[in-house]
Tab-separated table of C-alpha atoms in Angstrom:
chain	number	residue	atom	x	y	z
A	1	UNK	CA	42.590	40.199	35.499
A	2	UNK	CA	43.359	37.358	33.212
A	3	UNK	CA	44.029	34.010	34.821
A	4	UNK	CA	46.925	31.869	33.639
A	5	UNK	CA	46.398	28.116	33.410
A	6	UNK	CA	48.461	26.307	36.006
A	7	UNK	CA	49.583	22.685	35.978
A	8	UNK	CA	47.330	20.247	34.184
A	9	UNK	CA	44.096	20.516	36.113
A	10	UNK	CA	40.599	21.059	34.813
A	11	UNK	CA	39.472	23.509	37.497
A	12	UNK	CA	35.774	22.911	37.156
A	13	UNK	CA	36.298	19.171	37.488
A	14	UNK	CA	39.126	18.844	39.945
A	15	UNK	CA	39.566	21.759	42.297
A	16	UNK	CA	38.015	22.355	45.702
A	17	UNK	CA	38.586	25.792	47.152
A	18	UNK	CA	39.177	26.477	50.839
A	19	UNK	CA	36.185	25.561	52.946
A	20	UNK	CA	35.098	22.922	50.459
A	21	UNK	CA	33.547	25.174	47.819
A	22	UNK	CA	34.206	24.116	44.234
A	23	UNK	CA	35.834	26.332	41.669
A	24	UNK	CA	33.210	27.681	39.301
A	25	UNK	CA	34.339	26.397	35.915
A	26	UNK	CA	35.432	28.016	32.709
A	27	UNK	CA	36.919	31.455	32.273
A	28	UNK	CA	34.678	32.601	29.444
A	29	UNK	CA	32.493	35.458	30.692
A	30	UNK	CA	31.203	38.471	28.794
A	31	UNK	CA	29.590	41.701	29.833
A	32	UNK	CA	26.306	43.416	29.491
A	33	UNK	CA	27.848	45.631	26.822
A	34	UNK	CA	27.125	45.775	23.134
A	35	UNK	CA	29.272	42.919	22.008
A	36	UNK	CA	32.554	42.157	23.669
A	37	UNK	CA	32.699	43.777	27.089
A	38	UNK	CA	34.085	41.665	29.858
A	39	UNK	CA	33.147	41.138	33.441
A	40	UNK	CA	35.220	38.186	34.578
A	41	UNK	CA	34.183	35.831	37.215
A	42	UNK	CA	35.352	32.287	36.712
A	43	UNK	CA	38.606	30.316	36.739
A	44	UNK	CA	40.473	29.414	33.587
A	45	UNK	CA	40.123	26.483	31.241
A	46	UNK	CA	42.676	23.757	31.777
A	47	UNK	CA	43.333	20.072	31.449
A	48	UNK	CA	41.952	17.404	33.761
A	49	UNK	CA	44.362	15.973	36.272
A	50	UNK	CA	45.328	12.325	35.859
A	51	UNK	CA	43.088	10.016	37.827
A	52	UNK	CA	44.569	8.741	41.049
A	53	UNK	CA	44.821	5.066	41.768
A	54	UNK	CA	41.552	3.948	43.305
A	55	UNK	CA	42.188	0.349	44.176
A	56	UNK	CA	39.677	-2.363	43.265
A	57	UNK	CA	36.609	-0.934	41.528
A	58	UNK	CA	33.410	-1.552	43.482
A	59	UNK	CA	30.115	-2.327	41.787
A	60	UNK	CA	28.418	0.836	40.645
A	61	UNK	CA	25.183	2.007	42.239
A	62	UNK	CA	23.014	5.120	42.484
A	63	UNK	CA	23.891	7.498	45.312
A	64	UNK	CA	21.378	10.249	44.486
A	65	UNK	CA	18.670	11.202	41.992
A	66	UNK	CA	18.345	14.753	40.647
A	67	UNK	CA	14.980	15.377	38.962
A	68	UNK	CA	14.875	11.692	37.929
A	69	UNK	CA	18.508	11.680	36.685
A	70	UNK	CA	20.867	9.475	38.696
A	71	UNK	CA	24.245	10.321	40.179
A	72	UNK	CA	26.287	7.136	40.415
A	73	UNK	CA	28.931	6.042	42.856
A	74	UNK	CA	31.499	5.766	40.082
A	75	UNK	CA	30.867	9.396	39.092
A	76	UNK	CA	31.567	10.467	42.661
A	77	UNK	CA	34.649	8.218	42.925
A	78	UNK	CA	36.171	9.565	39.730
A	79	UNK	CA	35.603	13.191	40.721
A	80	UNK	CA	36.758	12.514	44.276
A	81	UNK	CA	40.055	11.003	43.082
A	82	UNK	CA	40.776	14.096	41.039
A	83	UNK	CA	39.869	16.430	43.883
A	84	UNK	CA	42.091	14.536	46.335
A	85	UNK	CA	45.046	14.682	43.984
A	86	UNK	CA	44.556	18.389	43.332
A	87	UNK	CA	44.282	19.150	47.049
A	88	UNK	CA	47.407	17.118	47.755
A	89	UNK	CA	49.330	19.221	45.203
A	90	UNK	CA	47.968	22.506	46.515
A	91	UNK	CA	48.086	21.867	50.244
A	92	UNK	CA	51.029	19.513	50.629
A	93	UNK	CA	48.853	16.616	51.707
A	94	UNK	CA	46.774	18.598	54.192
A	95	UNK	CA	43.170	17.909	53.175
A	96	UNK	CA	39.769	17.401	54.759
A	97	UNK	CA	38.508	13.936	55.758
A	98	UNK	CA	37.572	11.791	52.772
A	99	UNK	CA	33.942	11.431	53.862
A	100	UNK	CA	33.517	15.226	54.022
A	101	UNK	CA	35.220	15.644	50.662
A	102	UNK	CA	32.973	12.969	49.145
A	103	UNK	CA	29.870	14.824	50.362
A	104	UNK	CA	31.179	18.054	48.826
A	105	UNK	CA	31.870	16.260	45.542
A	106	UNK	CA	28.373	14.794	45.550
A	107	UNK	CA	26.784	18.183	46.190
A	108	UNK	CA	28.761	19.688	43.320
A	109	UNK	CA	27.631	16.897	41.011
A	110	UNK	CA	24.017	17.482	42.054
A	111	UNK	CA	24.298	21.190	41.211
A	112	UNK	CA	25.935	20.392	37.875
A	113	UNK	CA	23.174	17.925	37.001
A	114	UNK	CA	20.555	20.566	37.776
A	115	UNK	CA	22.403	23.113	35.658
A	116	UNK	CA	22.775	20.745	32.727
A	117	UNK	CA	19.082	19.866	32.886
A	118	UNK	CA	18.131	23.553	32.842
A	119	UNK	CA	20.472	24.176	29.901
A	120	UNK	CA	18.852	21.350	27.951
A	121	UNK	CA	15.342	22.535	28.785
A	122	UNK	CA	16.251	26.097	27.797
A	123	UNK	CA	17.710	25.130	24.446
A	124	UNK	CA	21.240	26.277	25.316
A	125	UNK	CA	23.707	24.629	22.945
A	126	UNK	CA	27.424	24.471	22.235
A	127	UNK	CA	28.268	23.746	18.609
A	128	UNK	CA	31.338	21.786	17.560
A	129	UNK	CA	33.102	24.907	16.281
A	130	UNK	CA	33.044	26.512	19.741
A	131	UNK	CA	34.045	23.212	21.338
A	132	UNK	CA	36.988	22.835	18.970
A	133	UNK	CA	38.111	26.383	19.682
A	134	UNK	CA	37.941	25.865	23.453
A	135	UNK	CA	39.873	22.608	23.139
A	136	UNK	CA	42.540	24.306	21.013
A	137	UNK	CA	42.809	27.149	23.545
A	138	UNK	CA	43.446	24.696	26.370
A	139	UNK	CA	46.226	23.050	24.393
A	140	UNK	CA	47.836	26.417	23.590
A	141	UNK	CA	47.595	27.637	27.182
A	142	UNK	CA	49.371	24.485	28.319
A	143	UNK	CA	52.090	24.824	25.673
A	144	UNK	CA	51.008	21.784	23.671
A	145	UNK	CA	49.703	20.917	20.264
A	146	UNK	CA	46.233	19.403	20.145
A	147	UNK	CA	47.668	15.962	19.357
A	148	UNK	CA	50.138	16.224	22.242
A	149	UNK	CA	47.313	17.107	24.589
A	150	UNK	CA	45.213	14.152	23.461
A	151	UNK	CA	48.178	11.813	23.986
A	152	UNK	CA	48.737	13.264	27.471
A	153	UNK	CA	45.068	12.788	28.301
A	154	UNK	CA	45.109	9.181	27.082
A	155	UNK	CA	48.246	8.442	29.113
A	156	UNK	CA	46.499	9.813	32.211
A	157	UNK	CA	43.404	7.721	31.629
A	158	UNK	CA	41.094	10.299	29.997
A	159	UNK	CA	39.930	9.583	26.484
A	160	UNK	CA	39.556	12.358	23.916
A	161	UNK	CA	35.822	11.675	23.735
A	162	UNK	CA	35.339	11.879	27.491
A	163	UNK	CA	37.353	15.098	27.707
A	164	UNK	CA	35.311	16.723	24.945
A	165	UNK	CA	32.085	15.604	26.594
A	166	UNK	CA	33.105	17.143	29.923
A	167	UNK	CA	34.339	20.282	28.183
A	168	UNK	CA	31.051	20.662	26.325
A	169	UNK	CA	29.151	20.287	29.597
A	170	UNK	CA	31.168	23.034	31.249
A	171	UNK	CA	30.736	25.319	28.236
A	172	UNK	CA	26.990	24.724	28.411
A	173	UNK	CA	26.912	25.592	32.099
A	174	UNK	CA	28.990	28.709	31.478
A	175	UNK	CA	26.653	29.891	28.724
A	176	UNK	CA	23.688	29.244	30.997
A	177	UNK	CA	25.262	31.341	33.741
A	178	UNK	CA	26.051	34.127	31.296
A	179	UNK	CA	22.430	34.174	30.183
A	180	UNK	CA	20.799	33.895	33.589
A	181	UNK	CA	23.236	35.808	35.810
A	182	UNK	CA	25.550	38.185	33.951
A	183	UNK	CA	22.914	40.492	32.513
A	184	UNK	CA	21.318	40.928	35.936
A	185	UNK	CA	24.473	42.152	37.681
A	186	UNK	CA	24.791	45.931	37.611
A	187	UNK	CA	27.524	48.169	39.036
A	188	UNK	CA	26.516	51.689	40.035
A	189	UNK	CA	28.707	54.716	40.626
A	190	UNK	CA	27.836	54.343	44.312
A	191	UNK	CA	29.270	50.806	44.256
A	192	UNK	CA	32.507	52.128	42.767
A	193	UNK	CA	32.752	54.959	45.296
A	194	UNK	CA	32.156	52.540	48.163
A	195	UNK	CA	34.872	50.220	46.833
A	196	UNK	CA	37.299	53.131	46.558
A	197	UNK	CA	36.521	54.258	50.101
A	198	UNK	CA	37.183	50.759	51.392
A	199	UNK	CA	40.435	50.570	49.453
A	200	UNK	CA	41.571	53.960	50.674
A	201	UNK	CA	40.769	53.250	54.309
A	202	UNK	CA	42.861	50.090	54.260
A	203	UNK	CA	45.561	51.160	51.820
A	204	UNK	CA	49.154	51.996	52.642
A	205	UNK	CA	49.523	55.745	52.060
A	206	UNK	CA	52.737	55.155	50.108
A	207	UNK	CA	50.842	52.923	47.664
A	208	UNK	CA	48.337	55.617	46.670
A	209	UNK	CA	48.998	58.717	44.619
A	210	UNK	CA	46.824	61.828	44.680
A	211	UNK	CA	46.927	65.238	43.046
A	212	UNK	CA	45.253	67.999	45.033
A	213	UNK	CA	44.142	71.468	44.065
A	214	UNK	CA	44.933	73.827	46.930
A	215	UNK	CA	43.850	77.274	48.050
A	216	UNK	CA	45.610	78.685	51.124
A	217	UNK	CA	44.394	81.668	53.080
A	218	UNK	CA	47.292	82.566	55.366
A	219	UNK	CA	46.592	83.495	58.993
A	220	UNK	CA	49.373	85.510	60.673
A	221	UNK	CA	50.666	84.156	63.974
A	222	UNK	CA	49.536	87.271	65.873
A	223	UNK	CA	46.139	87.568	64.158
A	224	UNK	CA	43.293	88.816	66.333
A	225	UNK	CA	40.014	86.870	66.578
A	226	UNK	CA	38.422	89.451	64.296
A	227	UNK	CA	41.133	88.991	61.671
A	228	UNK	CA	40.831	85.196	61.924
A	229	UNK	CA	37.084	85.439	61.375
A	230	UNK	CA	37.595	87.668	58.338
A	231	UNK	CA	40.172	85.308	56.839
A	232	UNK	CA	37.898	82.303	57.505
A	233	UNK	CA	35.100	84.101	55.682
A	234	UNK	CA	37.450	84.698	52.755
A	235	UNK	CA	38.345	80.995	52.727
A	236	UNK	CA	34.638	80.112	52.810
A	237	UNK	CA	34.066	82.385	49.811
A	238	UNK	CA	36.857	80.582	47.942
A	239	UNK	CA	35.334	77.189	48.806
A	240	UNK	CA	31.841	78.291	47.736
A	241	UNK	CA	33.187	79.651	44.467
A	242	UNK	CA	35.164	76.448	43.817
A	243	UNK	CA	32.032	74.352	44.437
A	244	UNK	CA	29.863	76.438	42.099
A	245	UNK	CA	28.736	74.647	38.955
A	246	UNK	CA	31.145	75.148	36.077
A	247	UNK	CA	33.741	76.881	38.218
A	248	UNK	CA	37.421	76.934	37.249
A	249	UNK	CA	39.492	75.888	40.248
A	250	UNK	CA	42.634	77.392	38.736
A	251	UNK	CA	40.879	80.766	38.508
A	252	UNK	CA	39.703	80.472	42.119
A	253	UNK	CA	43.248	79.643	43.242
A	254	UNK	CA	44.667	82.549	41.292
A	255	UNK	CA	42.139	84.911	42.903
A	256	UNK	CA	42.273	83.752	46.519
A	257	UNK	CA	45.331	81.615	47.304
A	258	UNK	CA	48.325	82.907	49.198
A	259	UNK	CA	50.326	79.788	48.277
A	260	UNK	CA	52.961	80.008	45.491
A	261	UNK	CA	51.232	77.343	43.363
A	262	UNK	CA	48.049	79.404	43.392
A	263	UNK	CA	49.436	81.797	40.796
A	264	UNK	CA	51.870	79.645	38.834
A	265	UNK	CA	50.246	76.155	38.767
A	266	UNK	CA	46.521	76.747	39.046
A	267	UNK	CA	46.647	75.616	42.665
A	268	UNK	CA	47.801	72.094	41.731
A	269	UNK	CA	50.196	70.411	44.155
A	270	UNK	CA	51.051	67.610	41.696
A	271	UNK	CA	50.565	63.834	41.635
A	272	UNK	CA	52.538	62.315	44.513
A	273	UNK	CA	52.285	59.460	47.039
A	274	UNK	CA	49.757	60.233	49.746
A	275	UNK	CA	52.413	59.931	52.455
A	276	UNK	CA	54.136	62.986	50.971
A	277	UNK	CA	51.113	65.141	51.804
A	278	UNK	CA	50.368	66.471	55.290
A	279	UNK	CA	48.196	64.106	57.317
A	280	UNK	CA	45.618	66.891	57.570
A	281	UNK	CA	45.244	66.932	53.775
A	282	UNK	CA	45.076	63.133	53.413
A	283	UNK	CA	42.538	62.730	56.207
A	284	UNK	CA	40.413	65.606	54.899
A	285	UNK	CA	40.041	64.152	51.388
A	286	UNK	CA	39.768	60.500	52.419
A	287	UNK	CA	36.684	59.008	50.817
A	288	UNK	CA	36.189	62.072	48.627
A	289	UNK	CA	35.599	61.262	44.929
A	290	UNK	CA	37.698	62.796	42.172
A	291	UNK	CA	36.390	66.330	41.666
A	292	UNK	CA	35.264	66.597	45.281
A	293	UNK	CA	36.084	69.709	47.323
A	294	UNK	CA	36.560	70.054	51.077
A	295	UNK	CA	37.175	73.079	53.264
A	296	UNK	CA	37.882	75.460	54.728
A	297	UNK	CA	40.173	73.252	56.845
A	298	UNK	CA	42.240	74.963	59.575
A	299	UNK	CA	45.959	74.339	60.120
A	300	UNK	CA	48.628	76.384	61.975
A	301	UNK	CA	49.384	78.113	58.639
A	302	UNK	CA	45.819	79.162	57.919
A	303	UNK	CA	42.709	77.938	56.112
A	304	UNK	CA	42.840	75.438	53.249
A	305	UNK	CA	40.411	74.529	50.473
A	306	UNK	CA	41.265	71.204	48.809
A	307	UNK	CA	40.061	69.586	45.592
A	308	UNK	CA	40.791	65.982	44.581
A	309	UNK	CA	42.014	66.427	41.004
A	310	UNK	CA	43.466	62.974	40.416
A	311	UNK	CA	43.808	59.742	42.347
A	312	UNK	CA	45.617	56.561	41.391
A	313	UNK	CA	43.836	53.695	43.099
A	314	UNK	CA	46.090	51.430	45.136
A	315	UNK	CA	46.778	48.210	43.276
A	316	UNK	CA	45.853	49.586	39.845
A	317	UNK	CA	48.536	50.423	37.282
A	318	UNK	CA	48.965	54.035	36.279
A	319	UNK	CA	50.057	53.082	32.751
A	320	UNK	CA	48.926	50.166	30.594
A	321	UNK	CA	49.325	48.832	27.071
A	322	UNK	CA	46.155	49.671	25.153
A	323	UNK	CA	44.850	48.161	21.923
A	324	UNK	CA	42.929	49.903	19.152
A	325	UNK	CA	40.957	47.238	17.325
A	326	UNK	CA	37.977	46.750	15.071
A	327	UNK	CA	35.881	43.675	14.481
A	328	UNK	CA	33.064	42.116	12.519
A	329	UNK	CA	30.532	40.184	14.593
A	330	UNK	CA	28.128	37.591	13.212
A	331	UNK	CA	25.554	36.128	15.554
A	332	UNK	CA	24.585	32.475	14.981
A	333	UNK	CA	20.893	31.698	14.542
A	334	UNK	CA	18.631	28.963	13.291
A	335	UNK	CA	19.632	30.006	9.782
A	336	UNK	CA	23.345	30.552	10.511
A	337	UNK	CA	25.399	28.032	12.464
A	338	UNK	CA	28.640	28.966	14.198
A	339	UNK	CA	30.557	26.965	11.603
A	340	UNK	CA	28.800	28.773	8.754
A	341	UNK	CA	29.447	32.152	10.388
A	342	UNK	CA	33.124	31.247	10.792
A	343	UNK	CA	33.324	30.178	7.152
A	344	UNK	CA	31.813	33.496	6.054
A	345	UNK	CA	34.292	35.436	8.189
A	346	UNK	CA	37.163	33.350	6.830
A	347	UNK	CA	36.088	34.385	3.357
A	348	UNK	CA	35.997	38.045	4.454
A	349	UNK	CA	39.515	37.658	5.832
A	350	UNK	CA	40.780	36.134	2.588
A	351	UNK	CA	39.256	38.935	0.521
A	352	UNK	CA	40.649	41.665	2.788
A	353	UNK	CA	44.158	40.216	2.742
A	354	UNK	CA	43.975	39.885	-1.051
A	355	UNK	CA	42.998	43.549	-1.374
A	356	UNK	CA	39.578	42.626	-2.787
A	357	UNK	CA	37.537	44.075	0.100
A	358	UNK	CA	37.754	46.710	2.811
A	359	UNK	CA	37.423	45.719	6.477
A	360	UNK	CA	35.420	48.800	7.471
A	361	UNK	CA	33.015	48.392	4.577
A	362	UNK	CA	32.411	44.723	5.358
A	363	UNK	CA	31.832	45.637	9.034
A	364	UNK	CA	29.287	48.337	8.148
A	365	UNK	CA	27.438	46.005	5.792
A	366	UNK	CA	27.518	42.778	7.808
A	367	UNK	CA	28.431	43.192	11.489
A	368	UNK	CA	25.606	42.935	14.029
A	369	UNK	CA	27.572	44.769	16.715
A	370	UNK	CA	26.863	48.356	17.709
A	371	UNK	CA	30.263	49.321	16.305
A	372	UNK	CA	29.170	48.505	12.741
A	373	UNK	CA	28.355	52.146	11.970
A	374	UNK	CA	31.969	53.028	12.772
A	375	UNK	CA	33.280	50.306	10.477
A	376	UNK	CA	33.683	47.969	13.445
A	377	UNK	CA	36.005	50.421	15.216
A	378	UNK	CA	36.111	49.709	18.980
A	379	UNK	CA	38.428	52.586	19.886
A	380	UNK	CA	41.246	52.331	22.396
A	381	UNK	CA	40.797	49.774	25.166
A	382	UNK	CA	42.775	48.934	28.288
A	383	UNK	CA	43.395	45.352	29.464
A	384	UNK	CA	40.344	43.631	30.897
A	385	UNK	CA	37.746	45.388	28.750
A	386	UNK	CA	37.018	42.402	26.501
A	387	UNK	CA	36.096	38.783	27.107
A	388	UNK	CA	39.199	36.590	27.599
A	389	UNK	CA	39.103	34.825	24.233
A	390	UNK	CA	38.873	38.193	22.448
A	391	UNK	CA	41.815	39.587	24.442
A	392	UNK	CA	43.811	36.413	23.887
A	393	UNK	CA	43.365	36.798	20.130
A	394	UNK	CA	44.401	40.477	20.329
A	395	UNK	CA	47.530	39.612	22.282
A	396	UNK	CA	48.781	37.380	19.456
A	397	UNK	CA	48.300	40.033	16.754
A	398	UNK	CA	50.672	42.711	15.501
A	399	UNK	CA	49.273	46.024	14.237
A	400	UNK	CA	47.588	45.384	10.912
A	401	UNK	CA	47.082	41.646	11.531
A	402	UNK	CA	43.659	40.036	11.201
A	403	UNK	CA	42.705	37.088	13.396
A	404	UNK	CA	41.109	33.854	12.373
A	405	UNK	CA	37.391	33.705	13.263
A	406	UNK	CA	36.779	33.105	16.962
A	407	UNK	CA	33.747	32.369	19.092
A	408	UNK	CA	32.689	34.268	22.199
A	409	UNK	CA	29.422	34.407	24.107
A	410	UNK	CA	28.308	37.148	21.714
A	411	UNK	CA	28.872	35.287	18.475
A	412	UNK	CA	31.699	34.801	15.978
A	413	UNK	CA	34.265	37.590	15.506
A	414	UNK	CA	36.841	38.640	12.952
A	415	UNK	CA	39.317	41.005	14.625
A	416	UNK	CA	41.905	43.388	13.269
A	417	UNK	CA	44.449	45.047	15.549
A	418	UNK	CA	44.963	48.563	14.212
A	419	UNK	CA	47.346	50.131	16.758
A	420	UNK	CA	48.963	49.426	20.112
A	421	UNK	CA	50.322	51.966	22.600
A	422	UNK	CA	51.429	52.460	26.185
A	423	UNK	CA	49.184	55.029	27.813
A	424	UNK	CA	48.616	56.658	31.171
A	425	UNK	CA	45.200	55.785	32.542
A	426	UNK	CA	42.725	58.625	32.814
A	427	UNK	CA	40.479	58.909	35.853
A	428	UNK	CA	37.616	57.501	33.821
A	429	UNK	CA	39.701	54.530	32.693
A	430	UNK	CA	40.775	53.864	36.264
A	431	UNK	CA	37.139	53.908	37.330
A	432	UNK	CA	36.378	51.478	34.509
A	433	UNK	CA	39.009	49.109	35.899
A	434	UNK	CA	37.501	49.491	39.354
A	435	UNK	CA	34.082	48.819	37.821
A	436	UNK	CA	35.444	45.546	36.423
A	437	UNK	CA	36.779	44.547	39.835
A	438	UNK	CA	33.494	45.364	41.564
A	439	UNK	CA	31.523	43.549	38.880
A	440	UNK	CA	33.705	40.470	39.248
A	441	UNK	CA	33.038	40.373	42.980
A	442	UNK	CA	29.311	40.841	42.489
A	443	UNK	CA	29.248	38.157	39.787
A	444	UNK	CA	30.901	35.646	42.091
A	445	UNK	CA	28.274	36.335	44.745
A	446	UNK	CA	25.468	36.194	42.169
A	447	UNK	CA	26.770	32.900	40.739
A	448	UNK	CA	26.817	31.321	44.194
A	449	UNK	CA	23.284	32.526	44.956
A	450	UNK	CA	21.998	31.411	41.559
A	451	UNK	CA	23.519	27.935	41.922
A	452	UNK	CA	22.025	27.490	45.384
A	453	UNK	CA	18.608	28.665	44.209
A	454	UNK	CA	18.755	26.202	41.326
A	455	UNK	CA	19.794	23.472	43.757
A	456	UNK	CA	16.876	24.402	46.019
A	457	UNK	CA	14.360	24.063	43.171
A	458	UNK	CA	15.621	20.641	42.155
A	459	UNK	CA	14.091	17.442	43.480
A	460	UNK	CA	16.939	15.514	45.094
A	461	UNK	CA	16.623	12.034	46.549
A	462	UNK	CA	19.600	10.625	48.396
A	463	UNK	CA	20.091	6.867	48.141
A	464	UNK	CA	23.173	5.096	49.458
A	465	UNK	CA	26.201	7.134	50.587
A	466	UNK	CA	29.127	7.136	48.123
A	467	UNK	CA	31.953	4.683	48.813
């Protein structure tokens, strides 16, 4: 789910999506978890595009007022030039009329002004340490040193100071969204099941793998109606027993099934693409959650009882590289700045590497995360479980390595990668990945609603149209 930075374009400042909606900003979300969980719902950090030639500069004037703060014509012109250049690169010159684009740019600026005002009123801040880290990340993601990036920005007409100011603004808005939106978005098991049903109904059968438990009650070709009724009753007994709380499907298969796998494989047919199962089986279990049982189902061979034992969701990997990490989290406060927290963690790192301190002990004594009792141990985690900056740090580490301090929405972390492995996803882990996907979709919808509600509460006075 990670987004790679493409070209040199600061998404939150330059990109208009199809239909005129702006990209949402920085890719720095977190989750409602205890310290580093990740939901993901915004584009990546990147560099601003070079300003396009604008011709003679007109005299500046106010085009709108947002809660007494002006939006100037030059602000709109600068943003519009970037948007036009980005659209030209993305769409091969096919772009909406300039007047329509200018109105979209103005509306985005109005929403940003309202967001920045709310952030200021709410006391949301971005300290220099977090700003420096974000700036360094952008340079790394674009394959540059920080100095190279600053020279590129200057050559394209963007000063270092202006870039940092815009970056700080977007970080402020992102933190505001995380505070006001993220914690309110919940994903239920019903949401996940609905998503899976939608995926299954539209998925190519060859792209989905399922493992079914199977009980077969054979019906002879010349069976009388009485015999058929007796065999159906036997199949119903098998289904009822399989559905009983705490039942062992393998034992039920061994007792009732006339199929070969009933005795030798616990009734399991094995994980295989759905198109290698009979259509009757696939259609019968469609929409059924893992662990669900259906039947008796009649076929020419007899009566079937089916259990969904395993399902690989279309589009999700069956194996992933997992990381086993631990961390120490310090949360900045009025008494502890981000820079001071980072300095303290740097000292911890130095002492650990020198053999003067133990990571787990320092985590238990100092970390404010829920993992502190376990010495900071986070257990095994699949890709997408942590906020992007945390995962980015993990990806650069080898087992045993300890990161430099890094800032996330939760605070300042010191991370050690303990182990790395390739693992087959369990059903629970697959559902966790689905949960992330559902949460991302819901976050995008919640962000859009939140921004429009904030826009609706703002006092906006339009003056002259932008030129």
